[in-house]
Amino acid sequence: MPSNIDFIARRLPRVTVDDVHRFTDAVDIRDAAAFAAELQAFVHERVEAVKLPAKLEGETVRQSLERKAAVLRADTPWAPTGTDVQRGRAALLDAFNQPHNLLIPVYAKLANKSRQQIYKDILARRLLALNVGPRGQKVPDWQLDPAKQQLTRTVLQKVEGIDHWTIYRALSEPLEGLGGRSAVDAVTNGTIDDVAEAVFNVLGLQMH
């Protein structure tokens, strides 16, 4: 099997007569073509004379990647500790209890709809609702705004399979693609599709 150096040497670009002209101010060249050939041979000799460390000699790209991946691979898979789980649940509860997240009866009253209709909208993915265990559901109040509600509905109906908490964060947290504003703060009646595209990008989805 050829070594890495052999591989490089065989693929060196040829020295041309035009290349030789760069030396004319320093040396007197009587035959540019012959000089180019000699220079080519000289470069090849010097490259082929290089000695690589044993661990690099003959290592393919695949072998190199496998070696680097092995260094990064953990001996045992990561699993959350009890403390990690408690911390995550506390963060969910903190978000769940934010003032803008309303209990369904409160949201229904403000939206001038029945609770039954709100539940139907949630089931049909027309409305985003959050849930933490037996504490019931809450609805972010931004959906009382028509543009924000349409944005939320557009996202919900395009991203089946992604949990509501992930969607909630994608809509409510600052996004680099929106200049550091959240999607629900940035959206207007005329920018729903553009803002939704920024949310899809954060969720790792390509919508066309």
XYZ file of N, CA and C in Angstrom:
624
model
N 0.850 -1.200 0.000
C 0.000 0.000 0.000
C 0.882 1.244 0.000
N 0.636 2.212 -0.890
C 1.472 3.410 -0.927
C 1.322 4.216 0.347
N 2.419 4.870 0.739
C 2.385 5.686 1.944
C 1.732 7.026 1.647
N 1.471 7.774 2.730
C 0.898 9.110 2.554
C 1.817 9.995 1.720
N 3.130 9.870 1.941
C 4.085 10.695 1.201
C 4.072 10.336 -0.282
N 4.023 9.030 -0.596
C 3.940 8.617 -1.999
C 2.685 9.189 -2.646
N 1.596 9.148 -1.892
C 0.322 9.666 -2.397
C 0.453 11.145 -2.745
N 1.096 11.907 -1.847
C 1.271 13.346 -2.079
C 2.205 13.591 -3.253
N 3.301 12.859 -3.298
C 4.305 13.082 -4.345
C 3.722 12.879 -5.735
N 2.865 11.860 -5.874
C 2.297 11.570 -7.187
C 1.284 12.617 -7.628
N 0.819 13.414 -6.678
C -0.215 14.402 -7.005
C 0.281 15.845 -6.952
N 1.579 16.021 -6.835
C 2.125 17.375 -6.885
C 1.891 17.979 -8.268
N 1.500 19.237 -8.355
C 1.331 19.862 -9.673
C 2.676 19.959 -10.392
N 2.637 19.839 -11.701
C 3.875 19.886 -12.474
C 4.435 21.297 -12.500
N 5.757 21.386 -12.496
C 6.433 22.672 -12.642
C 6.408 23.044 -14.123
N 5.889 24.211 -14.426
C 5.757 24.634 -15.822
C 6.825 25.668 -16.175
N 6.928 25.946 -17.462
C 7.868 26.973 -17.926
C 7.503 28.323 -17.324
N 6.205 28.584 -17.191
C 5.784 29.846 -16.568
C 6.260 29.929 -15.125
N 6.258 28.780 -14.431
C 6.765 28.769 -13.056
C 8.248 29.128 -13.025
N 8.973 28.655 -14.028
C 10.419 28.880 -14.081
C 10.745 30.365 -14.201
N 9.886 31.114 -14.867
C 10.166 32.531 -15.104
C 10.319 33.327 -13.817
N 9.775 32.826 -12.717
C 9.904 33.554 -11.456
C 11.346 33.557 -10.946
N 12.188 32.645 -11.496
C 13.580 32.567 -11.045
C 14.538 33.367 -11.926
N 14.050 33.927 -13.020
C 14.954 34.540 -14.005
C 15.713 35.739 -13.454
N 15.167 36.413 -12.462
C 15.883 37.549 -11.881
C 17.016 37.101 -10.967
N 16.948 35.843 -10.517
C 17.956 35.359 -9.569
C 19.039 34.518 -10.238
N 18.677 33.789 -11.297
C 19.651 32.913 -11.957
C 19.522 33.053 -13.469
N 20.579 32.660 -14.157
C 20.584 32.688 -15.622
C 20.118 31.325 -16.121
N 18.923 31.266 -16.712
C 18.338 30.009 -17.181
C 18.397 29.992 -18.706
N 19.174 29.032 -19.254
C 19.325 28.948 -20.705
C 18.229 28.106 -21.350
N 17.726 27.088 -20.637
C 16.696 26.204 -21.192
C 15.589 26.062 -20.143
N 14.516 26.842 -20.308
C 13.452 26.880 -19.304
C 12.771 25.521 -19.148
N 12.552 24.815 -20.259
C 11.864 23.522 -20.192
C 12.699 22.502 -19.428
N 14.016 22.478 -19.705
C 14.892 21.534 -19.014
C 14.981 21.878 -17.533
N 15.034 23.171 -17.234
C 15.096 23.604 -15.839
C 13.826 23.178 -15.085
N 12.665 23.314 -15.754
C 11.397 22.924 -15.134
C 11.393 21.437 -14.813
N 11.910 20.619 -15.745
C 11.940 19.175 -15.524
C 12.851 18.816 -14.357
N 14.029 19.462 -14.295
C 14.960 19.187 -13.207
C 14.382 19.632 -11.861
N 13.707 20.779 -11.872
C 13.108 21.275 -10.633
C 11.993 20.340 -10.157
N 11.222 19.818 -11.114
C 10.163 18.863 -10.769
C 10.760 17.625 -10.102
N 11.836 17.108 -10.692
C 12.474 15.918 -10.131
C 13.044 16.200 -8.749
N 13.606 17.385 -8.578
C 14.188 17.760 -7.289
C 13.110 17.806 -6.200
N 11.965 18.422 -6.524
C 10.879 18.520 -5.545
C 10.386 17.130 -5.159
N 10.219 16.257 -6.156
C 9.758 14.897 -5.873
C 10.737 14.164 -4.962
N 12.015 14.322 -5.237
C 13.020 13.641 -4.414
C 12.932 14.102 -2.962
N 12.777 15.405 -2.776
C 12.732 15.939 -1.418
C 11.455 15.499 -0.685
N 10.327 15.492 -1.394
C 9.075 15.063 -0.763
C 9.147 13.592 -0.382
N 9.665 12.765 -1.291
C 9.730 11.328 -1.033
C 10.726 10.986 0.070
N 11.641 11.909 0.355
C 12.634 11.662 1.397
C 12.093 11.936 2.799
N 10.914 12.562 2.874
C 10.335 12.877 4.183
C 9.942 11.586 4.896
N 10.242 11.509 6.187
C 9.880 10.355 7.000
C 8.785 10.764 7.983
N 7.632 10.136 7.847
C 6.531 10.427 8.764
C 6.670 9.610 10.036
N 6.127 10.110 11.153
C 6.075 9.291 12.367
C 5.313 7.999 12.086
N 5.694 6.946 12.755
C 5.107 5.632 12.490
C 3.595 5.634 12.635
N 3.069 6.390 13.599
C 1.626 6.360 13.834
C 0.839 7.053 12.725
N 1.526 7.888 11.926
C 0.846 8.559 10.825
C 1.023 7.830 9.506
N 2.123 7.096 9.372
C 2.415 6.418 8.119
C 1.334 5.393 7.807
N 0.728 5.548 6.655
C -0.258 4.576 6.211
C -1.643 4.760 6.806
N -1.853 5.760 7.660
C -3.169 5.949 8.260
C -4.107 6.582 7.241
N -5.217 5.936 7.002
C -6.186 6.459 6.055
C -7.077 7.483 6.744
N -7.853 8.207 5.940
C -8.796 9.173 6.509
C -9.783 8.466 7.422
N -10.261 7.309 6.979
C -11.222 6.562 7.797
C -10.604 6.150 9.124
N -9.356 5.671 9.069
C -8.686 5.266 10.301
C -8.492 6.459 11.235
N -8.163 7.601 10.644
C -7.964 8.802 11.452
C -9.254 9.201 12.156
N -10.375 9.152 11.418
C -11.658 9.513 12.014
C -12.059 8.518 13.098
N -11.813 7.234 12.841
C -12.152 6.219 13.838
C -11.333 6.404 15.108
N -10.054 6.761 14.930
C -9.189 6.975 16.094
C -9.685 8.165 16.917
N -10.062 9.254 16.228
C -10.538 10.437 16.939
C -11.886 10.180 17.603
N -12.748 9.410 16.924
C -14.056 9.100 17.500
C -13.906 8.251 18.759
N -12.922 7.350 18.744
C -12.714 6.489 19.907
C -12.332 7.306 21.136
N -11.589 8.385 20.920
C -11.192 9.243 22.038
C -12.413 9.933 22.644
N -13.368 10.298 21.776
C -14.548 11.025 22.240
C -15.616 10.115 22.824
N -15.546 8.824 22.528
C -16.595 7.903 22.948
C -16.471 7.598 24.438
N -17.581 7.751 25.151
C -17.575 7.476 26.586
C -17.587 5.973 26.833
N -16.969 5.561 27.944
C -16.958 4.143 28.283
C -18.354 3.636 28.622
N -19.158 4.496 29.225
C -20.530 4.119 29.576
C -21.476 5.209 29.101
N -22.684 4.849 28.668
C -23.636 5.862 28.207
C -24.059 6.779 29.343
N -24.317 8.055 28.987
C -24.746 9.013 30.000
C -26.186 8.743 30.398
N -26.462 8.858 31.666
C -27.830 8.732 32.166
C -28.031 9.808 33.222
N -29.187 10.462 33.214
C -29.409 11.527 34.195
C -29.453 10.980 35.614
N -28.892 11.735 36.532
C -28.962 11.358 37.937
C -30.280 11.851 38.518
N -30.549 11.436 39.739
C -31.757 11.913 40.401
C -31.771 13.421 40.515
N -30.595 14.002 40.762
C -30.501 15.461 40.868
C -30.808 16.126 39.535
N -30.307 15.533 38.437
C -30.583 16.079 37.103
C -32.085 16.080 36.820
N -32.743 14.984 37.169
C -34.186 14.875 36.930
C -34.935 15.914 37.752
N -34.550 16.066 39.009
C -35.214 17.046 39.874
C -35.002 18.464 39.358
N -33.786 18.730 38.899
C -33.489 20.070 38.383
C -34.310 20.354 37.124
N -34.425 19.344 36.257
C -35.213 19.518 35.044
C -36.684 19.737 35.348
N -37.208 18.992 36.305
C -38.613 19.155 36.669
C -38.860 20.525 37.291
N -37.906 20.988 38.090
C -38.047 22.312 38.702
C -38.078 23.397 37.631
N -37.252 23.232 36.584
C -37.236 24.213 35.496
C -38.569 24.214 34.750
N -39.141 23.017 34.537
C -40.444 22.935 33.877
C -41.525 23.617 34.712
N -41.510 23.358 36.012
C -42.517 23.963 36.887
C -42.388 25.480 36.908
N -41.151 25.953 36.893
C -40.934 27.398 36.890
C -41.522 28.025 35.627
N -41.277 27.382 34.476
C -41.839 27.890 33.223
C -43.364 27.761 33.216
N -43.851 26.637 33.704
C -45.292 26.372 33.735
C -46.030 27.439 34.546
N -45.386 27.912 35.612
C -46.032 28.859 36.524
C -45.794 30.319 36.165
N -45.197 30.564 35.004
C -45.023 31.954 34.581
C -46.393 32.612 34.394
N -46.513 33.903 34.721
C -47.826 34.575 34.671
C -48.504 34.531 33.310
N -47.712 34.433 32.232
C -48.346 34.450 30.910
C -48.958 33.099 30.533
N -48.713 32.071 31.336
C -49.337 30.774 31.087
C -50.607 30.669 31.927
N -51.733 30.581 31.252
C -53.032 30.687 31.916
C -53.730 29.332 32.006
N -54.416 29.121 33.124
C -55.269 27.944 33.230
C -56.353 28.012 32.159
N -56.807 26.862 31.730
C -57.761 26.821 30.618
C -59.036 27.619 30.893
N -59.641 27.552 32.089
C -60.841 28.371 32.320
C -60.572 29.868 32.158
N -59.399 30.309 32.611
C -59.052 31.727 32.492
C -58.848 32.096 31.029
N -58.106 31.250 30.309
C -57.856 31.534 28.897
C -59.168 31.519 28.110
N -60.031 30.553 28.402
C -61.305 30.447 27.685
C -62.138 31.714 27.870
N -62.138 32.235 29.077
C -62.914 33.454 29.349
C -62.358 34.636 28.566
N -61.019 34.774 28.558
C -60.404 35.887 27.834
C -60.582 35.749 26.324
N -60.613 34.505 25.838
C -60.784 34.263 24.408
C -62.251 34.260 23.995
N -63.133 34.380 24.984
C -64.583 34.364 24.735
C -65.014 33.062 24.059
N -64.453 31.960 24.578
C -64.798 30.632 24.077
C -65.134 29.725 25.251
N -65.804 28.633 24.948
C -66.089 27.656 25.995
C -64.844 26.828 26.273
N -64.791 26.252 27.465
C -63.669 25.375 27.779
C -63.629 24.180 26.830
N -64.797 23.685 26.452
C -64.849 22.556 25.531
C -64.192 22.903 24.192
N -64.430 24.128 23.728
C -63.824 24.539 22.459
C -62.309 24.656 22.592
N -61.848 25.132 23.736
C -60.402 25.233 23.957
C -59.772 23.844 23.931
N -60.406 22.882 24.590
C -59.886 21.511 24.576
C -59.863 20.951 23.154
N -60.897 21.240 22.379
C -60.932 20.779 20.990
C -59.788 21.400 20.182
N -59.538 22.684 20.412
C -58.452 23.359 19.691
C -57.094 22.760 20.061
N -56.942 22.389 21.321
C -55.682 21.771 21.752
C -55.502 20.415 21.073
N -56.555 19.610 21.069
C -56.476 18.283 20.454
C -56.228 18.370 18.952
N -56.773 19.406 18.321
C -56.615 19.574 16.873
C -55.325 20.306 16.515
N -54.488 20.578 17.497
C -53.215 21.285 17.302
C -53.430 22.679 16.717
N -54.511 23.302 17.145
C -54.735 24.699 16.793
C -54.304 25.628 17.918
N -53.968 25.036 19.062
C -53.618 25.816 20.244
C -52.524 25.071 21.004
N -51.527 25.812 21.461
C -50.433 25.220 22.234
C -50.801 25.206 23.711
N -50.692 24.044 24.335
C -50.948 23.916 25.770
C -49.794 23.176 26.422
N -49.517 23.524 27.664
C -48.414 22.927 28.422
C -48.967 22.077 29.548
N -48.236 21.027 29.861
C -48.705 20.079 30.866
C -47.527 19.637 31.724
N -47.717 19.635 33.047
C -46.717 19.083 33.961
C -47.438 18.144 34.920
N -47.453 16.872 34.581
C -48.068 15.877 35.451
C -49.536 16.165 35.718
N -49.948 16.012 36.983
C -51.375 16.146 37.322
C -51.811 17.585 37.572
N -51.005 18.544 37.192
C -51.318 19.943 37.496
C -52.256 20.575 36.475
N -52.741 19.808 35.537
C -53.624 20.365 34.530
C -52.843 20.982 33.385
N -53.546 21.664 32.519
C -52.921 22.295 31.364
C -52.995 23.810 31.484
N -52.003 24.446 30.889
C -52.006 25.899 30.798
C -51.738 26.307 29.357
N -52.279 27.463 29.003
C -52.168 27.960 27.631
C -51.424 29.297 27.652
N -50.327 29.427 26.894
C -49.629 30.722 26.827
C -50.567 31.813 26.316
N -50.602 32.935 27.036
C -51.578 33.974 26.704
C -51.268 34.711 25.411
N -50.053 34.508 24.855
C -49.756 35.210 23.601
C -50.703 34.766 22.479
N -51.341 33.605 22.661
C -52.241 33.108 21.624
C -53.571 33.863 21.585
N -53.745 34.822 22.489
C -54.897 35.718 22.407
C -54.695 36.767 21.314
N -53.434 36.954 20.903
C -53.118 37.880 19.817
C -53.235 37.134 18.488
N -53.980 37.656 17.517
C -54.222 36.914 16.266
C -52.949 36.504 15.525
N -51.975 37.402 15.408
C -50.750 37.065 14.676
C -49.950 35.995 15.414
N -49.847 36.136 16.723
C -49.101 35.157 17.518
C -49.816 33.806 17.527
N -51.136 33.845 17.558
C -51.886 32.590 17.512
C -51.698 31.895 16.167
N -51.712 32.668 15.083
C -51.525 32.064 13.762
C -50.121 31.495 13.613
N -49.129 32.187 14.155
C -47.758 31.663 14.138
C -47.691 30.337 14.886
N -48.259 30.318 16.083
C -48.233 29.103 16.902
C -48.942 27.960 16.187
N -50.076 28.255 15.589
C -50.842 27.227 14.877
C -50.060 26.707 13.671
N -49.410 27.612 12.954
C -48.607 27.206 11.789
C -47.508 26.239 12.203
N -46.836 26.566 13.303
C -45.757 25.696 13.781
C -46.318 24.359 14.257
N -47.371 24.397 15.061
C -47.950 23.162 15.601
C -48.351 22.188 14.497
N -48.930 22.710 13.444
C -49.465 21.832 12.411
C -48.401 21.344 11.431
N -47.180 21.871 11.557
C -46.094 21.430 10.680
C -45.096 20.522 11.384
N -45.163 20.444 12.705
C -44.104 19.742 13.444
C -44.665 18.624 14.318
N -45.526 17.832 13.788
C -46.058 16.711 14.561
C -44.914 15.803 15.006
N -45.009 15.356 16.251
C -43.960 14.496 16.788
C -43.003 15.224 17.708
N -43.037 16.550 17.696
C -42.199 17.337 18.610
C -43.060 17.764 19.792
N -42.557 17.548 21.002
C -43.375 17.818 22.183
C -43.629 19.316 22.364
N -44.708 19.619 23.077
C -45.147 21.006 23.220
C -44.152 21.875 23.981
N -43.412 21.288 24.910
C -42.437 22.088 25.644
C -41.312 22.563 24.725
N -40.887 21.704 23.812
C -39.848 22.096 22.855
C -40.358 23.210 21.946
N -41.600 23.084 21.505
C -42.198 24.121 20.659
C -42.343 25.422 21.438
N -42.762 25.319 22.684
C -42.916 26.502 23.544
C -41.604 27.277 23.644
N -40.513 26.554 23.869
C -39.216 27.228 23.995
C -38.777 27.837 22.665
N -39.031 27.120 21.578
C -38.651 27.646 20.261
C -39.404 28.930 19.937
N -40.620 29.044 20.434
C -41.433 30.234 20.172
C -41.135 31.376 21.138
N -40.752 31.051 22.361
C -40.684 32.083 23.404
C -39.277 32.530 23.778
N -38.253 31.799 23.346
C -36.888 32.177 23.705
C -36.221 32.951 22.571
N -35.246 33.813 22.895
C -34.576 34.615 21.857
C -33.928 33.729 20.792
N -34.069 34.150 19.539
C -33.490 33.412 18.415
C -32.485 34.293 17.691
N -31.342 33.718 17.383
C -30.310 34.468 16.663
C -30.826 34.930 15.305
N -31.616 34.073 14.648
C -32.132 34.410 13.328
C -33.134 35.553 13.331
N -33.603 35.934 14.519
C -34.555 37.046 14.644
C -33.923 38.219 15.389
N -32.604 38.287 15.329
C -31.907 39.406 15.961
C -31.982 39.399 17.471
N -32.101 38.214 18.067
C -32.146 38.123 19.519
C -33.536 38.275 20.106
N -34.541 38.432 19.258
C -35.919 38.498 19.750
C -36.549 37.113 19.693
N -37.558 36.901 20.507
C -38.287 35.638 20.428
C -39.248 35.697 19.249
N -39.690 34.525 18.815
C -40.610 34.465 17.678
C -41.914 35.195 17.986
N -42.444 35.000 19.197
C -43.729 35.628 19.513
C -43.599 37.140 19.684
N -42.407 37.619 20.007
C -42.207 39.065 20.089
C -41.982 39.676 18.707
N -41.386 38.896 17.812
C -41.016 39.435 16.501
C -42.153 39.397 15.488
N -43.089 38.477 15.645
C -44.076 38.236 14.594
C -45.078 39.385 14.452
N -45.451 39.642 13.208
C -46.533 40.570 12.881
C -47.422 39.879 11.857
N -48.522 40.507 11.521
C -49.433 39.891 10.551
C -48.744 39.613 9.215
N -47.769 40.441 8.864
C -47.113 40.281 7.571
C -45.862 39.426 7.590
N -45.462 38.939 8.765
C -44.195 38.195 8.845
C -44.373 36.782 9.406
N -45.584 36.288 9.438
C -45.838 34.984 10.063
C -45.006 33.878 9.416
N -44.991 33.826 8.089
C -44.253 32.754 7.404
C -42.750 32.862 7.645
N -42.214 34.089 7.614
C -40.773 34.272 7.819
C -40.368 33.893 9.239
N -41.167 34.298 10.210
C -40.850 33.973 11.602
C -41.003 32.470 11.839
N -42.019 31.874 11.235
C -42.196 30.424 11.361
C -40.982 29.691 10.801
N -40.422 30.193 9.712
C -39.234 29.573 9.120
C -38.064 29.604 10.094
N -37.918 30.710 10.831
C -36.854 30.802 11.834
C -37.064 29.772 12.940
N -38.312 29.562 13.318
C -38.624 28.559 14.349
C -38.324 27.155 13.831
N -38.702 26.884 12.587
C -38.426 25.563 12.006
C -36.917 25.294 11.977
N -36.140 26.327 11.672
C -34.684 26.160 11.633
C -34.145 25.765 13.000
N -34.664 26.400 14.045
C -34.226 26.075 15.407
C -34.608 24.641 15.768
N -35.737 24.202 15.266
C -36.201 22.841 15.547
C -35.533 21.803 14.648
N -34.665 22.280 13.752
C -33.945 21.359 12.876
C -34.770 20.840 11.722
N -35.769 21.624 11.301
C -36.649 21.200 10.215
C -36.483 22.121 9.022
N -36.563 21.548 7.837
C -36.513 22.319 6.603
C -37.874 22.245 5.938
N -38.553 23.382 5.870
C -39.883 23.427 5.260
C -39.806 24.192 3.950
N -40.357 23.613 2.897
C -40.347 24.271 1.582
C -41.758 24.296 1.033
